[in-house]
PDB file of C-alpha atoms in Angstrom:
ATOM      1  CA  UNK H   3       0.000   0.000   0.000  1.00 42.00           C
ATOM      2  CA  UNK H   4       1.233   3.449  -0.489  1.00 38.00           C
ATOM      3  CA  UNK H   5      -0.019   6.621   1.509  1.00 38.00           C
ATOM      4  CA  UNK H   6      -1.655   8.651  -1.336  1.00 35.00           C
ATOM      5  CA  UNK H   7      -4.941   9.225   0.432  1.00 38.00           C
ATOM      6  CA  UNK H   8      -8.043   7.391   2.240  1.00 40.00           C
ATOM      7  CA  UNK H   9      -7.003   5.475   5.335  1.00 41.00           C
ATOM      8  CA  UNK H  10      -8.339   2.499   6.861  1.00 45.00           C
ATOM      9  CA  UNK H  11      -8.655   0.119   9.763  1.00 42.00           C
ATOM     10  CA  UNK H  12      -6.884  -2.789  11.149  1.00 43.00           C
ATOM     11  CA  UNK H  13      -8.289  -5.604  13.399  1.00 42.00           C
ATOM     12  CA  UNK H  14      -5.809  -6.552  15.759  1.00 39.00           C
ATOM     13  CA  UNK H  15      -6.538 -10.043  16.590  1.00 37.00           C
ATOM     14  CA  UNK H  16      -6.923 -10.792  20.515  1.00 30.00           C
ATOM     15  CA  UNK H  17      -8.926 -13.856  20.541  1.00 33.00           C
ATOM     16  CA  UNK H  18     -10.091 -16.086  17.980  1.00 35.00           C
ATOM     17  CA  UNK H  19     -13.800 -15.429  17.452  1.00 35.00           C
ATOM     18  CA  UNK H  20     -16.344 -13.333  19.278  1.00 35.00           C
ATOM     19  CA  UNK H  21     -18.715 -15.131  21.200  1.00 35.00           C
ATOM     20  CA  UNK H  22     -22.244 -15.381  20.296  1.00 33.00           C
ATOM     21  CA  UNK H  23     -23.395 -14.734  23.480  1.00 35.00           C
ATOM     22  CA  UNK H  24     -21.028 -11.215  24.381  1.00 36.00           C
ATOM     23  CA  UNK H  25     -23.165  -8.389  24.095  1.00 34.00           C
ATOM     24  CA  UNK H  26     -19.815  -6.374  23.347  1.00 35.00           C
ATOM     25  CA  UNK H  27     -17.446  -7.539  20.667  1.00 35.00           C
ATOM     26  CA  UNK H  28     -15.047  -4.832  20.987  1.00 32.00           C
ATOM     27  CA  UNK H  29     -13.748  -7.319  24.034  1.00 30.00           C
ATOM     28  CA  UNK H  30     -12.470  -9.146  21.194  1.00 32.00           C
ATOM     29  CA  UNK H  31     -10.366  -7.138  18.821  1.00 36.00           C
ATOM     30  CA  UNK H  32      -8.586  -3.741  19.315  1.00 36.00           C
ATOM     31  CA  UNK H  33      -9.539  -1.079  16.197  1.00 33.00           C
ATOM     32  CA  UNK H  34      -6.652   0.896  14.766  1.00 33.00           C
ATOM     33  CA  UNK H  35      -6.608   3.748  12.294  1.00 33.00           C
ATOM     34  CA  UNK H  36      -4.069   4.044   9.775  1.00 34.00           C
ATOM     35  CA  UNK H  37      -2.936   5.947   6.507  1.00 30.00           C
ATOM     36  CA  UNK H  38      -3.565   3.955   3.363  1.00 35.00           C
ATOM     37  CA  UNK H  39      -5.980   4.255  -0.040  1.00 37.00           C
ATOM     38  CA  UNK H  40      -8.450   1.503   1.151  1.00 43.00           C
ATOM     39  CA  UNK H  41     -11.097   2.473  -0.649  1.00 42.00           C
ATOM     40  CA  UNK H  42     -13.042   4.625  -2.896  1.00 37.00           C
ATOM     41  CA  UNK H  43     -12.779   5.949  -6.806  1.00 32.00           C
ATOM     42  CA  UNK H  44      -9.567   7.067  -6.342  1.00 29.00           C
ATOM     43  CA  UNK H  45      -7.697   4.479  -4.532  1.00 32.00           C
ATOM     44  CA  UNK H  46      -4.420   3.167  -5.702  1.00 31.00           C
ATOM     45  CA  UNK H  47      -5.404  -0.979  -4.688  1.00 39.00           C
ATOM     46  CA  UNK H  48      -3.150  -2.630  -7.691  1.00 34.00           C
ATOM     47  CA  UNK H  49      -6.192  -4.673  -7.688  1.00 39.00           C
ATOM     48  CA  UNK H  50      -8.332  -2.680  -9.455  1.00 38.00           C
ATOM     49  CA  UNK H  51      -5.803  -0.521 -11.784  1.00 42.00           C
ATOM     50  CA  UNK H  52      -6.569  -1.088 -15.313  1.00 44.00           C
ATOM     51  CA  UNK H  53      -3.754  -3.581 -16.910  1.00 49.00           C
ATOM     52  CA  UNK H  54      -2.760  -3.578 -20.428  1.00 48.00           C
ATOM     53  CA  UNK H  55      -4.011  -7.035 -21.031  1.00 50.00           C
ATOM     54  CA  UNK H  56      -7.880  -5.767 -20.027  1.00 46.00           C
ATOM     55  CA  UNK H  57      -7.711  -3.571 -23.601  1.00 48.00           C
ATOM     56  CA  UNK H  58      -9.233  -5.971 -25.800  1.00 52.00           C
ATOM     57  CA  UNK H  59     -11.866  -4.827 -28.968  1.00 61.00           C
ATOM     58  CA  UNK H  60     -15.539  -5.527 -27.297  1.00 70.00           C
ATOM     59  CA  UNK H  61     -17.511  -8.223 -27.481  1.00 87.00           C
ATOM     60  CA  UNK H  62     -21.047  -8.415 -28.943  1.00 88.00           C
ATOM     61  CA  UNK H  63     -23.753  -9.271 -26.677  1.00 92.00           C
ATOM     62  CA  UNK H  64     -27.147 -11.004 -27.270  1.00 93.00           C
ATOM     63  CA  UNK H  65     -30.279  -9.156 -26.352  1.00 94.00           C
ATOM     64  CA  UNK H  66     -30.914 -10.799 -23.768  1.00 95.00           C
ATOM     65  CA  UNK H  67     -27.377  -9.730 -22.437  1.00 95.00           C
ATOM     66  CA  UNK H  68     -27.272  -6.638 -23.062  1.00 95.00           C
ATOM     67  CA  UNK H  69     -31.165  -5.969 -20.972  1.00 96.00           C
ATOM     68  CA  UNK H  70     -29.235  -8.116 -18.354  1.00 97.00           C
ATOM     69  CA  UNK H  71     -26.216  -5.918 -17.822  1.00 97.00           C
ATOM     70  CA  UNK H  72     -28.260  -2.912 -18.615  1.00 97.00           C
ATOM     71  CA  UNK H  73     -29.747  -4.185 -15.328  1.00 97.00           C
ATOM     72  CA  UNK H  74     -26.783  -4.656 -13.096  1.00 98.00           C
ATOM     73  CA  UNK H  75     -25.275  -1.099 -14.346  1.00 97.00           C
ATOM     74  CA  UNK H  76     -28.012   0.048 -12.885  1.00 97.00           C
ATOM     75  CA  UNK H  77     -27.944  -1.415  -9.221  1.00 97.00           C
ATOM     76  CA  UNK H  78     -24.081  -0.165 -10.024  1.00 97.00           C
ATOM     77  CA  UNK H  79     -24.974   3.567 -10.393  1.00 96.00           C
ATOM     78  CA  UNK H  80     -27.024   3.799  -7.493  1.00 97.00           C
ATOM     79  CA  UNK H  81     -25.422   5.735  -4.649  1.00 96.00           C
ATOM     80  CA  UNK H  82     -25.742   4.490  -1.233  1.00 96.00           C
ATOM     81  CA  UNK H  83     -28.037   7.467   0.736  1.00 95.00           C
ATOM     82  CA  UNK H  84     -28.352   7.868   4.175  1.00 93.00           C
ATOM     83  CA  UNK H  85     -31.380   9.738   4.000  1.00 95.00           C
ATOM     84  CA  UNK H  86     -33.071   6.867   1.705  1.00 96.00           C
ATOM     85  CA  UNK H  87     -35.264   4.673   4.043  1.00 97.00           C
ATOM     86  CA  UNK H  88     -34.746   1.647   1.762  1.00 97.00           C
ATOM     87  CA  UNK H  89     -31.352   2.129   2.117  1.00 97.00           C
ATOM     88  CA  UNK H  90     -31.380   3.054   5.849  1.00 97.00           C
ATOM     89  CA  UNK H  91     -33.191  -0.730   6.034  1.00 98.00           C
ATOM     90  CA  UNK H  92     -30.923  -2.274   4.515  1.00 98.00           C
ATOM     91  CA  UNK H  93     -28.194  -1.242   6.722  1.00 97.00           C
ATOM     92  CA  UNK H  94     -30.167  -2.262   9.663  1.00 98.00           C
ATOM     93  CA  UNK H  95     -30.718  -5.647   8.238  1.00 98.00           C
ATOM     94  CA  UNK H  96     -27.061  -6.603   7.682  1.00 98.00           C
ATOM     95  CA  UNK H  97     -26.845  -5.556  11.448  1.00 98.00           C
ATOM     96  CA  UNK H  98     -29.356  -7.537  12.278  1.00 98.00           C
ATOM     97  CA  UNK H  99     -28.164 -11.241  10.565  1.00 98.00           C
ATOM     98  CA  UNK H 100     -23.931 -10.075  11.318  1.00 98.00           C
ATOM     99  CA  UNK H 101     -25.030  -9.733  14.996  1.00 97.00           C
ATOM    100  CA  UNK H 102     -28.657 -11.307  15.998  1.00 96.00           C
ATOM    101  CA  UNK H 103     -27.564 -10.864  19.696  1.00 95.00           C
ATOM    102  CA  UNK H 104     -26.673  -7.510  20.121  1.00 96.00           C
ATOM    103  CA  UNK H 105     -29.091  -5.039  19.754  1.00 97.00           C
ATOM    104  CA  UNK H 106     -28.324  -2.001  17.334  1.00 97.00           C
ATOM    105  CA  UNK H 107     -28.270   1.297  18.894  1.00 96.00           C
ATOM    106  CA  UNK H 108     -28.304   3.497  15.944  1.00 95.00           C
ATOM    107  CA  UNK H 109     -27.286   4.127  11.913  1.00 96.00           C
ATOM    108  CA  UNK H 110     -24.409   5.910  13.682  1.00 96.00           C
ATOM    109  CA  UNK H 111     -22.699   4.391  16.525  1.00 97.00           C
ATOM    110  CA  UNK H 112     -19.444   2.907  17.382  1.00 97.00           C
ATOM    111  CA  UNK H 113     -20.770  -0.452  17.261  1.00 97.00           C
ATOM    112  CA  UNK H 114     -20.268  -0.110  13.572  1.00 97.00           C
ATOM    113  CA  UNK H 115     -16.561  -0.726  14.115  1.00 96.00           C
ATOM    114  CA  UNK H 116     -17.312  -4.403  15.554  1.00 96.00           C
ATOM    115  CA  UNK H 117     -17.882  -5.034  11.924  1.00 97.00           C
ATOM    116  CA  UNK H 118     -14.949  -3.642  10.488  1.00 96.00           C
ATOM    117  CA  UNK H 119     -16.306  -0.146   9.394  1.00 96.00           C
ATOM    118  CA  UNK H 120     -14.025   2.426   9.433  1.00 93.00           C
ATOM    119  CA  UNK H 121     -15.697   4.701  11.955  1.00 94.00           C
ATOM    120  CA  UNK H 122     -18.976   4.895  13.306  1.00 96.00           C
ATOM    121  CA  UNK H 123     -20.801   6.433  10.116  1.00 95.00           C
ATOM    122  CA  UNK H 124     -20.837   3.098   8.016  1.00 95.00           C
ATOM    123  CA  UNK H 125     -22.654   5.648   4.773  1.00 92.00           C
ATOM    124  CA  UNK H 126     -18.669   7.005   4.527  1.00 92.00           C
ATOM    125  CA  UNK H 127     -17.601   3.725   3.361  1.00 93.00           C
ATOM    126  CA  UNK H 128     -19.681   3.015   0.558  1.00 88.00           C
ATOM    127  CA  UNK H 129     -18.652   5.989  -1.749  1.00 79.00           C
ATOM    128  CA  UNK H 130     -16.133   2.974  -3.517  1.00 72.00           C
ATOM    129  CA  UNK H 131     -19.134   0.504  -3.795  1.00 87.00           C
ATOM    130  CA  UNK H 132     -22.175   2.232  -3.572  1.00 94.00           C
ATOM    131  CA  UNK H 133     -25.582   0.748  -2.540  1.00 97.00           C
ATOM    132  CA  UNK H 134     -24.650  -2.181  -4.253  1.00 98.00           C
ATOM    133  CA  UNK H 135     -21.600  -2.780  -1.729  1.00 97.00           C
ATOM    134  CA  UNK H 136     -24.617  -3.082   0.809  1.00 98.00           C
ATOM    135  CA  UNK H 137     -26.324  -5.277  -0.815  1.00 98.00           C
ATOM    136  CA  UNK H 138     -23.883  -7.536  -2.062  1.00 98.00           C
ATOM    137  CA  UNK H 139     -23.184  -7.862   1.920  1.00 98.00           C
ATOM    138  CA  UNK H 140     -26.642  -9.037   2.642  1.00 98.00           C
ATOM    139  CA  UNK H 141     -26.802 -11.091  -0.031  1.00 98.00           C
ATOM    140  CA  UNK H 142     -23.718 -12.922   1.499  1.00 98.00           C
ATOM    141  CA  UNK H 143     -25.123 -13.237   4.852  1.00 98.00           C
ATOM    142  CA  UNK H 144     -28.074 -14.273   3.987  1.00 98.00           C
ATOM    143  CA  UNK H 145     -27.159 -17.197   1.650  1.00 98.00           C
ATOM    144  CA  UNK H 146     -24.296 -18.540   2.694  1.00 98.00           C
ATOM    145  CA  UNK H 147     -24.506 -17.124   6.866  1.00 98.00           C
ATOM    146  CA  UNK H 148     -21.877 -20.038   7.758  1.00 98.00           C
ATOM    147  CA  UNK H 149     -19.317 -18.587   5.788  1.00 98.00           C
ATOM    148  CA  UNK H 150     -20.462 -15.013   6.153  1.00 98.00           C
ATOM    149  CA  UNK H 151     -20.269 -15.400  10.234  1.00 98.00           C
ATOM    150  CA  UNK H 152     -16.651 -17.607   9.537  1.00 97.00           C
ATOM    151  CA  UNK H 153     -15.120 -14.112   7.780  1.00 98.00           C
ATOM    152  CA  UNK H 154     -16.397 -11.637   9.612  1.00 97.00           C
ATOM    153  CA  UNK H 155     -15.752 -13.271  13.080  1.00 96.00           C
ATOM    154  CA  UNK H 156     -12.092 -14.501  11.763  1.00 95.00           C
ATOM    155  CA  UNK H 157     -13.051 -17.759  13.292  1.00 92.00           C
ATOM    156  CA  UNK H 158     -10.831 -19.777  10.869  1.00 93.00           C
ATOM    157  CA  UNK H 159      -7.124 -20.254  10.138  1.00 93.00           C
ATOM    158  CA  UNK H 160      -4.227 -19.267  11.539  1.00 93.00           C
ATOM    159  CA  UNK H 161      -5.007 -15.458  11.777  1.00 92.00           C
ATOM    160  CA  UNK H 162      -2.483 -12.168  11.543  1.00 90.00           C
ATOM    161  CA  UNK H 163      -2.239 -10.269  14.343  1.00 91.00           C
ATOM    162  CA  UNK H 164      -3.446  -7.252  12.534  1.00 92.00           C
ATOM    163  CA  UNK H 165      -5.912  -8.483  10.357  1.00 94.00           C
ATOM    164  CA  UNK H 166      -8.429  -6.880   7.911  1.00 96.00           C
ATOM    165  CA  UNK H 167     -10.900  -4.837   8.822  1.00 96.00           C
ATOM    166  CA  UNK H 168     -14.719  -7.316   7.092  1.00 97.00           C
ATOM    167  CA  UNK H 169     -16.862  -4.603   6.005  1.00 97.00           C
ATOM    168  CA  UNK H 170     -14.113  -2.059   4.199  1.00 96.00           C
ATOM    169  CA  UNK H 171     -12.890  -4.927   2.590  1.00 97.00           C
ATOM    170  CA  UNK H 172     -16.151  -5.715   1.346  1.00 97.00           C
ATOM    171  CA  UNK H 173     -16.683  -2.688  -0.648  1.00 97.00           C
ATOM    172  CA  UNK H 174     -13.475  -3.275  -1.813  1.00 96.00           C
ATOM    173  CA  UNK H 175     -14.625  -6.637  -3.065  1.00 97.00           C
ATOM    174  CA  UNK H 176     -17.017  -5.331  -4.634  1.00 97.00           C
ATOM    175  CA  UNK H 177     -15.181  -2.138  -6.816  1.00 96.00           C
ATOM    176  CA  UNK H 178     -12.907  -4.562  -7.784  1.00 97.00           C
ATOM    177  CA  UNK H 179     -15.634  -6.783  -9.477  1.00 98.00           C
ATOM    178  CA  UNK H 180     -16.547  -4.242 -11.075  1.00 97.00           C
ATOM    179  CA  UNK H 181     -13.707  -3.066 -12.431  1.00 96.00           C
ATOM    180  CA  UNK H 182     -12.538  -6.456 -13.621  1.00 97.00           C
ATOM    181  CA  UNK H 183     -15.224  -7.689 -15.533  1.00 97.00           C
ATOM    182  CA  UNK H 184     -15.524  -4.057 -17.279  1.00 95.00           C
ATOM    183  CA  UNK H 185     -18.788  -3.928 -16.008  1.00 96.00           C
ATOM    184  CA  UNK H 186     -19.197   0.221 -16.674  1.00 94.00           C
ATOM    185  CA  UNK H 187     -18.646  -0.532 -20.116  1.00 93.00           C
ATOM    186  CA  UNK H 188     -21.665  -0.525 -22.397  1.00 90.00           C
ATOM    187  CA  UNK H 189     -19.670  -4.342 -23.863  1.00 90.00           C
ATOM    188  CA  UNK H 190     -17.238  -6.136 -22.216  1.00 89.00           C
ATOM    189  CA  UNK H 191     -13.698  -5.570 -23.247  1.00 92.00           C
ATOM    190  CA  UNK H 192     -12.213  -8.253 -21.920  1.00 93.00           C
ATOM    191  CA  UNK H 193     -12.773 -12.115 -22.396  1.00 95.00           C
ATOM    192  CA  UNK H 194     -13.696 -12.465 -18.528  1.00 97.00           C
ATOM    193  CA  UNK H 195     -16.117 -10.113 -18.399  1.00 96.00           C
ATOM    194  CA  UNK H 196     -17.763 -11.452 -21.787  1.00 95.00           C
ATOM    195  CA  UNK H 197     -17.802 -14.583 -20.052  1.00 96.00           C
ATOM    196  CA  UNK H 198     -19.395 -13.142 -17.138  1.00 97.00           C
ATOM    197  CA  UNK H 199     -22.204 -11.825 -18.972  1.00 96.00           C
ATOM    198  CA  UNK H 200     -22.952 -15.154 -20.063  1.00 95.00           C
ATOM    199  CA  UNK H 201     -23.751 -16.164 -16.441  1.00 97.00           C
ATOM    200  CA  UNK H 202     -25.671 -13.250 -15.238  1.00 97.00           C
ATOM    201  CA  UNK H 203     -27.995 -13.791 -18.421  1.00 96.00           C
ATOM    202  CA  UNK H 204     -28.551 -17.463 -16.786  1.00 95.00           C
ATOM    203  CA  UNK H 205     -28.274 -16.060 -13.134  1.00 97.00           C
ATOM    204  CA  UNK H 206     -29.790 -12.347 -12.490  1.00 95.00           C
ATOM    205  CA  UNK H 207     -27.969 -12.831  -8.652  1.00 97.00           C
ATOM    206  CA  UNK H 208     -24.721 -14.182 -10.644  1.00 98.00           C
ATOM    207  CA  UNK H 209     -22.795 -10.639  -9.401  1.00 98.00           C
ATOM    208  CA  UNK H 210     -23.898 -11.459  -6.038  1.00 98.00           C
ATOM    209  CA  UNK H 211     -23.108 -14.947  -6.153  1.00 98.00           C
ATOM    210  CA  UNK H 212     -19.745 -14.388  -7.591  1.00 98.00           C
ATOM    211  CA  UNK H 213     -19.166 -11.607  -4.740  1.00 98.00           C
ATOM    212  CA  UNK H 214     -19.855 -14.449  -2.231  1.00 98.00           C
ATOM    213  CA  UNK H 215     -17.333 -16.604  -3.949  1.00 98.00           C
ATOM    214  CA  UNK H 216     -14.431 -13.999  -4.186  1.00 98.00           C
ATOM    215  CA  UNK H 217     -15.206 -12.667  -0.445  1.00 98.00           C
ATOM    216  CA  UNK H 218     -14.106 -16.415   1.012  1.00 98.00           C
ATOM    217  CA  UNK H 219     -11.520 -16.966  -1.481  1.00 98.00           C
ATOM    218  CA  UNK H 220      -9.706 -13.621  -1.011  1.00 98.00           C
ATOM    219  CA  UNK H 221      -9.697 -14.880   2.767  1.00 98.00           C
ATOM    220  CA  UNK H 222      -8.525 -18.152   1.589  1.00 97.00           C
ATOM    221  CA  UNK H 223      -5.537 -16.247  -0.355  1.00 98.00           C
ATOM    222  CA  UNK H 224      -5.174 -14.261   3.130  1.00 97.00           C
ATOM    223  CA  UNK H 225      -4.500 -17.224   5.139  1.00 97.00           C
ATOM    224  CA  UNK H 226      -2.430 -18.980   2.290  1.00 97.00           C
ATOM    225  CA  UNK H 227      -0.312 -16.093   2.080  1.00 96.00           C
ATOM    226  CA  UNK H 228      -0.168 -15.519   5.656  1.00 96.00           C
ATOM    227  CA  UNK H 229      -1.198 -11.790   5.562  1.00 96.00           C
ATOM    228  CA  UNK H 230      -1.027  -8.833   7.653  1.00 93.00           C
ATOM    229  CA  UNK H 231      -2.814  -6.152   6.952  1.00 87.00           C
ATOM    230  CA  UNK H 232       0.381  -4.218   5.128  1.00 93.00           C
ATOM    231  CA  UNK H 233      -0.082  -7.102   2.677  1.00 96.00           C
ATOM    232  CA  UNK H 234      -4.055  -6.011   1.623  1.00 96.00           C
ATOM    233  CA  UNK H 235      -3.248  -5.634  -2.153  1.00 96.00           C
ATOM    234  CA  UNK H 236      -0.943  -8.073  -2.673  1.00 97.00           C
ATOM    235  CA  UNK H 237      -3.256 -10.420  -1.827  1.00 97.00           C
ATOM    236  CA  UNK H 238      -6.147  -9.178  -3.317  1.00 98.00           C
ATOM    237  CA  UNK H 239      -4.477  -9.261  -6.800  1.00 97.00           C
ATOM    238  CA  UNK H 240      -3.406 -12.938  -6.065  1.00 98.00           C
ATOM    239  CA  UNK H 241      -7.244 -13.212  -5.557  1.00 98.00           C
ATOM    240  CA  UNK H 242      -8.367 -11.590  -9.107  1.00 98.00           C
ATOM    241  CA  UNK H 243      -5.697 -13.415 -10.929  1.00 98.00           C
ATOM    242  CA  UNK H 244      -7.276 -16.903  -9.578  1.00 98.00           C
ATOM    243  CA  UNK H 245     -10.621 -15.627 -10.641  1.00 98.00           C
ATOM    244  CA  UNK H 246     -10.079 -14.563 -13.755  1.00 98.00           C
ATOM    245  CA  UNK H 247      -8.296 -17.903 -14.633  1.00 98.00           C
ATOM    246  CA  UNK H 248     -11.526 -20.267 -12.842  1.00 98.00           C
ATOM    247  CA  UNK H 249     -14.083 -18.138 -15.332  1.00 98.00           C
ATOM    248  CA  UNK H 250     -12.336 -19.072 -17.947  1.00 97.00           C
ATOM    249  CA  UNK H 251     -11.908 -22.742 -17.469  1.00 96.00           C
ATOM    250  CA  UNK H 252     -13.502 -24.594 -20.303  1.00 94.00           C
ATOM    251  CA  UNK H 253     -15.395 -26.939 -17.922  1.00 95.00           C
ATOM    252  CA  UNK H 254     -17.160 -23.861 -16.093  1.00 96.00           C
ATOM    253  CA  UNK H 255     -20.606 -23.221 -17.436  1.00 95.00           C
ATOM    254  CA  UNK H 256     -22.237 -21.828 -14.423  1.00 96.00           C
ATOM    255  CA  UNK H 257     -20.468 -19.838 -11.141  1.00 98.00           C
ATOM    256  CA  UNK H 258     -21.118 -23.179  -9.293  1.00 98.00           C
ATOM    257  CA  UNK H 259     -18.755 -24.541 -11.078  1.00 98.00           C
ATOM    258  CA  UNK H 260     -15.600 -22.662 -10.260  1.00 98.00           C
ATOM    259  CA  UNK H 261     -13.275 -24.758  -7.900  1.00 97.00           C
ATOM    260  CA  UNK H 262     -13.126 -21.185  -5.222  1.00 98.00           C
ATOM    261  CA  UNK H 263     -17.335 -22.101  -4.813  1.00 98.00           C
ATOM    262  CA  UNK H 264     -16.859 -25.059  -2.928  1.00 98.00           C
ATOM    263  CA  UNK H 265     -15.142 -23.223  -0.087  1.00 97.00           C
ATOM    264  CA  UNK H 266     -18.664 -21.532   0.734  1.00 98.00           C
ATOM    265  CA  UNK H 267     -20.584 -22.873   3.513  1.00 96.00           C
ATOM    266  CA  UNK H 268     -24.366 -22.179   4.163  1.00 95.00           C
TER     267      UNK H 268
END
């Protein structure tokens, strides 16, 4: 990481999981501000700079394509807004399934932090992701909640010390997604997100699904690498490099099919 804006926060590990029971996770890790681009439109993650390989002529698209990503562009456009009930909801439900014991005191609170937000305003956080960010989190929780609980409690593995903080690296997740399979294009300009496409015509939750996938195999990179937090990027473009190379395996005709899907749990 280099120190050319943003910052961003570091879980160092105390224990190895919070309890279900503790009303008060913060027992349980130690939050600590840094200096970093994290996150946002103008971070410097290698992860999501354009490489010279990604400019490729476009790729045609069938109708039924096109209406698709038509579609997601427009879940991708969509600002997260604090002042937006559905939105406000939607915050409160990830709450709700990350931490069914604890009851939520407020859209802004410290308890945020217990989740890996970078302050107690979660709405800061999304400017890299948007809405979608939000929702790609719920979607996560909701369908695969072993896995989702696994992450964002650090309950498996051999952990860092200072480990990475869940939600920012989320919305990371999810800018980088987009920025690899070209999805702010009006075609696809490179052969993985062409071959993308193909999926979400089959799938309309295909992003989502393929969030859920990358989330647990960026952690599986993590702990393969044996990461600190210092070591963020590098191992999140060991994680796009794997991806991109599972989509375009000639046996993979659906998500479910790439090898990283079989380390989700439900």
């Amino acid at each position: 990481m280099d120190d050319r804006g943003g910052s961003f926060v570091a879980v160092r590990r105390i224990s190895q999981g919070i309890e279900r029971g503790n009303a008060c996770h913060t027992t349980s890790a130690e939050v600590v501000a840094g200096s970093a681009a994290w996150l946002g439109r103008g971070l410097s993650c290698v992860c999501v700079q354009r490489r010279e390989s990604d400019a490729r002529p476009s790729f045609d698209l069938t109708p039924s394509q096109e209406e698709c990503l038509l579609r997601l562009q427009n879940r991708i456009d969509v600002a997260y807004d604090s002042l937006i009930p559905e939105h406000q909801e939607a915050l409160k439900a990830l709450w709700k399934v990350a931490f069914p014991e604890e009851q939520l005191r407020g859209l802004i609170s410290e308890q945020w932090k217990e989740m890996g937000w970078q302050g107690k305003d979660p709405s800061t956080d999304f400017r890299g992701g948007g809405f979608i960010s939000l929702e790609n989190l719920l979607y996560f929780a909701r369908n695969f909640p072993k896995s989702f609980q696994d992450l964002l409690r650090k309950q498996e593995g051999d952990r860092a010390i200072w480990e990475y903080p869940f939600a920012v690296a989320g919305v990371n997740i999810t800018f980088m997604l987009i920025q690899m399979l070209d999805l702010e294009a009006l075609k696809p300009r490179n052969l993985v997100g062409a071959t993308f496409l193909k999926f979400l015509a089959e799938n309309e939750s295909a992003f989502d699904l393929l969030y859920c996938i990358t989330f647990k195999l960026m952690d599986n990179q993590w702990l393969a690498m044996r990461a600190s937090y210092m070591d963020f990027n590098a191992v999140m473009k060991a994680t796009r490099r794997q991806l991109e190379e599972e989509l375009l395996q000639e046996d993979v005709t659906r998500l479910e099919d790439l090898p990283s899907y079989n380390l989700l749990s439900r």
